[in-house]
Amino acid sequence: MLSNLVLYFCNYLVKMHNLSLKTCVLRRISNHRPIWKMNTLITKHDIFRFASNMIPSVEESPKWLDASDRNAFSDLIDSFIVYNDFITEDEERSLMNELNPYMRRLRYERDHWDDAIHGYRETERRQWNSENSSILKRVSNIAFPPTVSKLAYVHILDLEKSGVIKPHIDAVRFCGNTIAGLSLLSTAVMRLTHEEDDSRRADILLSRRSLYIMRDKSRYCYKHAVLDEKESMFMGQKIERDRRVSVIMRNEPNSDIARS
Ligand code: OGA
Ligand code: MN
């Protein structure tokens, strides 16, 4: 396997650089001795560049991230994170027990296809029972440094089974650099698409009971969308969508932007 890879490297380098390889000796990588011995001008840099073109990054891709290319990968690996199983089933139940009585009184909005979100109802909440306050405290501790001012109201977005969030960037007037969301009741696929180059994109698996944190580059330079049930695929696998409730914390907008 390794020797095939080495041959592949050689072929690639010969093709790309029009070099003729005369000798090429593979040494065991594990003992960190030089990998190549040859009478050509192939440098370690060439090998590295080849390797990093073949795979998104030398860093291993997390299981929840499927990036279109290594630019998207490197943008997102530093600015987006998913914590799977951030809350337990009991904690999910506790949040839903507090939210459901209120949400049930609202109608799902379905009429305006132009809107960014379709098939949803939403609210904001400031006061929580003590168990849920401590869950949200955990979210806030992991998402926001202590000096950051959080929005006092937590946003609750309830998407029905067929609901969808179309690609958008949250308004900079109303939200700072960080968006942290718990996904309740259903797994979903979030698609990030670079605002200026829509070939640069990534799908993100938001598992039920996970927490995602989107900040900086992923928040400002990528549109985010939550795919509808028909489109919900991740790494070629169908992802069943159901009603999904997200509990989203954001920080205050940058004060200069908010005033303008
Ligand atoms: C939004 C949004 C994402 C989510 O409300 O602006 O993008 O996880 N929500 O529900
Ligand atoms: Mn949004």
CSV table of C-alpha atoms and ligand atoms in Angstrom, one decimal:
chain,number,residue,atom,x,y,z
A,1,MET,CA,0.0,0.0,0.0
A,2,LEU,CA,2.7,2.4,1.0
A,3,SER,CA,4.9,1.4,-1.9
A,4,ASN,CA,2.0,2.1,-4.2
A,5,LEU,CA,1.6,5.5,-2.7
A,6,VAL,CA,5.3,6.1,-3.2
A,7,LEU,CA,5.1,5.0,-6.9
A,8,TYR,CA,2.1,7.3,-7.3
A,9,PHE,CA,4.2,10.2,-5.8
A,10,CYS,CA,7.0,9.4,-8.2
A,11,ASN,CA,4.7,9.4,-11.2
A,12,TYR,CA,3.1,12.6,-10.1
A,13,LEU,CA,6.3,14.4,-9.5
A,14,VAL,CA,7.8,13.2,-12.8
A,15,LYS,CA,4.7,14.3,-14.7
A,16,MET,CA,4.4,17.6,-12.9
A,17,HIS,CA,8.0,18.6,-13.0
A,18,ASN,CA,9.1,16.7,-16.1
A,19,LEU,CA,11.9,15.1,-14.1
A,20,SER,CA,13.6,11.8,-14.7
A,21,LEU,CA,13.9,9.8,-11.6
A,22,LYS,CA,16.9,7.6,-11.6
A,23,THR,CA,17.0,6.3,-8.1
A,24,CYS,CA,14.4,6.5,-5.5
A,25,VAL,CA,14.8,4.7,-2.2
A,26,LEU,CA,12.1,4.6,0.3
A,27,ARG,CA,13.2,4.4,3.9
A,28,ARG,CA,11.0,3.5,6.8
A,29,ILE,CA,9.0,6.6,7.7
A,30,SER,CA,8.6,5.6,11.3
A,31,ASN,CA,12.3,6.1,12.1
A,32,HIS,CA,12.2,9.6,10.7
A,33,ARG,CA,15.1,9.2,8.4
A,34,PRO,CA,15.0,10.8,5.0
A,35,ILE,CA,12.3,9.3,2.9
A,36,TRP,CA,13.9,9.9,-0.5
A,37,LYS,CA,17.3,9.5,-1.9
A,38,MET,CA,17.4,10.6,-5.6
A,39,ASN,CA,19.4,12.5,-8.0
A,40,THR,CA,16.7,15.0,-8.9
A,41,LEU,CA,15.6,18.3,-7.6
A,42,ILE,CA,12.5,17.0,-5.8
A,43,THR,CA,12.3,18.7,-2.5
A,44,LYS,CA,10.3,17.9,0.7
A,45,HIS,CA,8.2,20.8,-0.2
A,46,ASP,CA,7.1,19.1,-3.5
A,47,ILE,CA,6.1,16.1,-1.6
A,48,PHE,CA,4.2,18.0,1.0
A,49,ARG,CA,2.4,20.0,-1.7
A,50,PHE,CA,1.4,16.9,-3.5
A,51,ALA,CA,0.2,15.3,-0.3
A,52,SER,CA,-1.8,18.3,0.7
A,53,ASN,CA,-3.5,18.4,-2.7
A,54,MET,CA,-4.5,14.8,-2.4
A,55,ILE,CA,-6.1,15.1,1.0
A,56,PRO,CA,-7.9,18.1,2.5
A,57,SER,CA,-5.3,18.7,5.2
A,58,VAL,CA,-2.6,16.9,7.0
A,59,GLU,CA,-5.0,17.2,9.9
A,60,GLU,CA,-7.6,14.4,10.0
A,61,SER,CA,-11.1,15.5,9.2
A,62,PRO,CA,-13.5,15.3,12.0
A,63,LYS,CA,-16.4,12.9,11.4
A,64,TRP,CA,-19.0,15.7,11.3
A,65,LEU,CA,-17.3,17.7,8.6
A,66,ASP,CA,-17.4,17.0,4.8
A,67,ALA,CA,-15.5,19.9,3.1
A,68,SER,CA,-15.4,20.3,-0.7
A,69,ASP,CA,-11.7,21.2,-0.8
A,70,ARG,CA,-8.8,22.0,1.4
A,71,ASN,CA,-9.6,25.8,1.4
A,72,ALA,CA,-13.0,25.1,2.9
A,73,PHE,CA,-11.5,22.6,5.2
A,74,SER,CA,-8.8,25.0,6.5
A,75,ASP,CA,-11.4,27.9,6.9
A,76,LEU,CA,-13.8,25.7,8.9
A,77,ILE,CA,-11.5,23.6,10.9
A,78,ASP,CA,-10.5,26.7,12.8
A,79,SER,CA,-13.8,28.4,13.0
A,80,PHE,CA,-16.5,25.8,13.4
A,81,ILE,CA,-16.8,23.0,15.9
A,82,VAL,CA,-19.4,20.3,16.7
A,83,TYR,CA,-19.5,18.6,20.1
A,84,ASN,CA,-21.5,15.4,19.7
A,85,ASP,CA,-23.6,14.3,22.7
A,86,PHE,CA,-23.1,17.7,24.4
A,87,ILE,CA,-26.3,17.0,26.3
A,88,THR,CA,-27.9,13.8,27.6
A,89,GLU,CA,-31.3,12.4,26.7
A,90,ASP,CA,-32.6,13.6,30.1
A,91,GLU,CA,-31.3,17.1,29.5
A,92,GLU,CA,-32.9,17.2,26.0
A,93,ARG,CA,-36.2,16.1,27.6
A,94,SER,CA,-35.8,18.7,30.3
A,95,LEU,CA,-35.3,21.5,27.7
A,96,MET,CA,-38.2,20.3,25.6
A,97,ASN,CA,-40.5,20.0,28.7
A,98,GLU,CA,-39.9,23.7,29.3
A,99,LEU,CA,-40.2,24.8,25.7
A,100,ASN,CA,-43.0,22.6,24.4
A,101,PRO,CA,-46.0,24.1,26.3
A,102,TYR,CA,-45.1,27.5,24.8
A,103,MET,CA,-44.1,26.4,21.3
A,104,ARG,CA,-47.3,24.4,20.9
A,105,ARG,CA,-49.3,27.6,21.0
A,106,LEU,CA,-47.5,29.0,18.0
A,107,ARG,CA,-48.2,28.2,14.3
A,108,TYR,CA,-45.5,27.1,11.9
A,109,GLU,CA,-44.9,29.8,9.4
A,110,ARG,CA,-45.1,28.4,5.9
A,111,ASP,CA,-46.4,31.1,3.6
A,112,HIS,CA,-43.4,33.1,2.5
A,113,TRP,CA,-41.1,31.1,0.2
A,114,ASP,CA,-38.8,34.2,-0.1
A,115,ASP,CA,-38.0,34.1,3.6
A,116,ALA,CA,-34.7,32.5,4.8
A,117,ILE,CA,-36.6,30.0,6.9
A,118,HIS,CA,-39.6,28.0,6.0
A,119,GLY,CA,-41.8,25.7,8.1
A,120,TYR,CA,-40.7,27.2,11.5
A,121,ARG,CA,-41.9,28.8,14.7
A,122,GLU,CA,-39.6,30.6,17.0
A,123,THR,CA,-39.4,32.5,20.2
A,124,GLU,CA,-36.8,34.0,22.5
A,125,ARG,CA,-36.3,33.1,26.2
A,126,ARG,CA,-34.5,34.8,29.0
A,127,GLN,CA,-35.6,32.8,32.1
A,128,TRP,CA,-35.1,29.1,32.4
A,129,ASN,CA,-35.7,26.6,35.2
A,130,SER,CA,-32.6,25.7,37.2
A,131,GLU,CA,-31.8,22.5,35.4
A,132,ASN,CA,-32.0,24.2,32.0
A,133,SER,CA,-30.1,27.2,33.2
A,134,SER,CA,-27.2,25.0,34.1
A,135,ILE,CA,-27.3,23.4,30.7
A,136,LEU,CA,-27.2,26.8,29.1
A,137,LYS,CA,-24.4,27.9,31.4
A,138,ARG,CA,-22.3,25.0,30.0
A,139,VAL,CA,-23.0,26.1,26.5
A,140,SER,CA,-22.1,29.7,27.3
A,141,ASN,CA,-18.9,28.6,29.2
A,142,ILE,CA,-17.7,26.7,26.2
A,143,ALA,CA,-18.7,29.2,23.5
A,144,PHE,CA,-18.0,32.6,25.0
A,145,PRO,CA,-15.0,33.8,27.0
A,146,PRO,CA,-16.0,35.5,30.3
A,147,THR,CA,-15.4,39.0,28.9
A,148,VAL,CA,-17.8,38.6,26.0
A,149,SER,CA,-21.3,40.1,26.3
A,150,LYS,CA,-23.9,37.5,25.4
A,151,LEU,CA,-27.4,38.4,24.2
A,152,ALA,CA,-29.7,38.0,27.2
A,153,TYR,CA,-32.3,36.2,25.1
A,154,VAL,CA,-31.7,32.7,23.9
A,155,HIS,CA,-33.3,32.1,20.4
A,156,ILE,CA,-35.4,29.0,20.0
A,157,LEU,CA,-36.1,27.9,16.4
A,158,ASP,CA,-38.5,25.0,15.9
A,159,LEU,CA,-38.4,23.6,12.4
A,160,GLU,CA,-41.1,21.2,11.4
A,161,LYS,CA,-40.1,17.9,9.7
A,162,SER,CA,-40.3,19.5,6.2
A,163,GLY,CA,-38.9,22.8,7.4
A,164,VAL,CA,-35.8,24.3,5.9
A,165,ILE,CA,-33.3,27.2,6.6
A,166,LYS,CA,-32.1,28.7,3.3
A,167,PRO,CA,-28.6,30.0,2.9
A,168,HIS,CA,-28.0,33.2,4.8
A,169,ILE,CA,-25.5,35.0,7.0
A,170,ASP,CA,-26.9,36.3,10.3
A,171,ALA,CA,-27.2,40.1,10.3
A,172,VAL,CA,-24.0,41.7,11.8
A,173,ARG,CA,-26.2,44.4,13.3
A,174,PHE,CA,-27.9,41.9,15.6
A,175,CYS,CA,-25.2,39.3,16.4
A,176,GLY,CA,-21.5,39.3,17.2
A,177,ASN,CA,-18.8,36.9,16.0
A,178,THR,CA,-20.2,33.7,17.6
A,179,ILE,CA,-23.3,31.6,17.2
A,180,ALA,CA,-23.7,28.5,19.4
A,181,GLY,CA,-26.6,26.1,18.8
A,182,LEU,CA,-27.9,22.9,20.5
A,183,SER,CA,-29.8,20.6,18.1
A,184,LEU,CA,-32.7,18.9,19.8
A,185,LEU,CA,-35.1,16.1,18.6
A,186,SER,CA,-33.5,15.5,15.2
A,187,THR,CA,-30.2,15.3,13.4
A,188,ALA,CA,-29.8,17.6,10.5
A,189,VAL,CA,-27.3,18.7,7.8
A,190,MET,CA,-26.0,22.2,7.8
A,191,ARG,CA,-24.5,23.4,4.6
A,192,LEU,CA,-21.9,26.2,4.6
A,193,THR,CA,-21.2,27.9,1.3
A,194,HIS,CA,-18.5,30.6,0.9
A,195,GLU,CA,-20.2,33.9,0.2
A,196,GLU,CA,-17.9,34.8,-2.7
A,197,ASP,CA,-17.1,31.4,-4.1
A,198,ASP,CA,-20.0,28.9,-3.9
A,199,SER,CA,-17.8,26.0,-5.0
A,200,ARG,CA,-16.1,26.3,-1.6
A,201,ARG,CA,-18.5,24.6,0.7
A,202,ALA,CA,-18.9,22.0,3.4
A,203,ASP,CA,-21.7,19.9,4.9
A,204,ILE,CA,-21.8,19.5,8.6
A,205,LEU,CA,-23.6,16.8,10.4
A,206,LEU,CA,-25.5,18.3,13.4
A,207,SER,CA,-26.4,15.2,15.4
A,208,ARG,CA,-29.3,15.2,17.7
A,209,ARG,CA,-28.1,16.6,21.1
A,210,SER,CA,-24.9,18.0,19.7
A,211,LEU,CA,-23.7,21.6,20.1
A,212,TYR,CA,-22.2,23.5,17.3
A,213,ILE,CA,-20.2,26.7,17.5
A,214,MET,CA,-19.8,28.9,14.5
A,215,ARG,CA,-17.5,31.9,14.8
A,216,ASP,CA,-15.4,34.4,12.8
A,217,LYS,CA,-14.7,33.1,9.3
A,218,SER,CA,-17.5,30.5,9.2
A,219,ARG,CA,-19.9,33.0,10.7
A,220,TYR,CA,-18.9,36.0,8.5
A,221,CYS,CA,-17.7,34.5,5.2
A,222,TYR,CA,-19.9,31.5,4.8
A,223,LYS,CA,-23.7,31.3,4.3
A,224,HIS,CA,-25.3,28.6,6.4
A,225,ALA,CA,-28.4,26.6,5.6
A,226,VAL,CA,-30.2,23.7,7.2
A,227,LEU,CA,-31.2,21.2,4.4
A,228,ASP,CA,-34.7,20.0,3.9
A,229,GLU,CA,-35.6,16.3,4.4
A,230,LYS,CA,-35.1,15.4,0.7
A,231,GLU,CA,-31.6,17.0,0.5
A,232,SER,CA,-30.4,15.8,3.9
A,233,MET,CA,-27.5,13.6,2.9
A,234,PHE,CA,-24.1,13.4,4.6
A,235,MET,CA,-21.1,11.6,3.0
A,236,GLY,CA,-23.5,9.9,0.6
A,237,GLN,CA,-25.8,8.7,3.4
A,238,LYS,CA,-29.4,9.7,3.8
A,239,ILE,CA,-30.0,11.5,7.1
A,240,GLU,CA,-33.6,11.2,8.4
A,241,ARG,CA,-35.0,14.6,9.3
A,242,ASP,CA,-37.7,15.1,11.9
A,243,ARG,CA,-39.0,18.1,13.7
A,244,ARG,CA,-35.8,19.9,14.9
A,245,VAL,CA,-35.6,22.4,17.7
A,246,SER,CA,-32.4,24.5,18.0
A,247,VAL,CA,-31.5,26.5,21.1
A,248,ILE,CA,-29.2,29.2,19.9
A,249,MET,CA,-27.0,31.6,21.9
A,250,ARG,CA,-25.3,34.6,20.3
A,251,ASN,CA,-23.1,37.4,21.5
A,252,GLU,CA,-23.7,41.1,21.3
A,253,PRO,CA,-22.9,42.7,17.9
A,254,ASN,CA,-19.8,44.7,17.6
A,255,SER,CA,-20.9,48.1,19.0
A,256,ASP,CA,-19.6,50.1,16.0
A,257,ILE,CA,-21.7,48.0,13.6
A,258,ALA,CA,-24.8,48.0,15.8
A,259,ARG,CA,-24.7,51.8,16.0
A,260,SER,CA,-24.3,52.4,12.2
B,1,OGA,C1,-30.8,31.1,12.4
B,1,OGA,C2,-30.1,29.9,12.0
B,1,OGA,C3,-29.5,27.6,12.7
B,1,OGA,C4,-30.1,26.5,13.6
B,1,OGA,O1,-31.8,31.1,13.2
B,1,OGA,O2,-30.4,32.2,11.9
B,1,OGA,O3,-29.4,29.8,11.1
B,1,OGA,O4,-29.2,25.7,14.0
B,1,OGA,N1,-30.4,28.8,12.8
B,1,OGA,O5,-31.3,26.5,13.8
B,2,MN,MN,-28.5,31.9,10.9
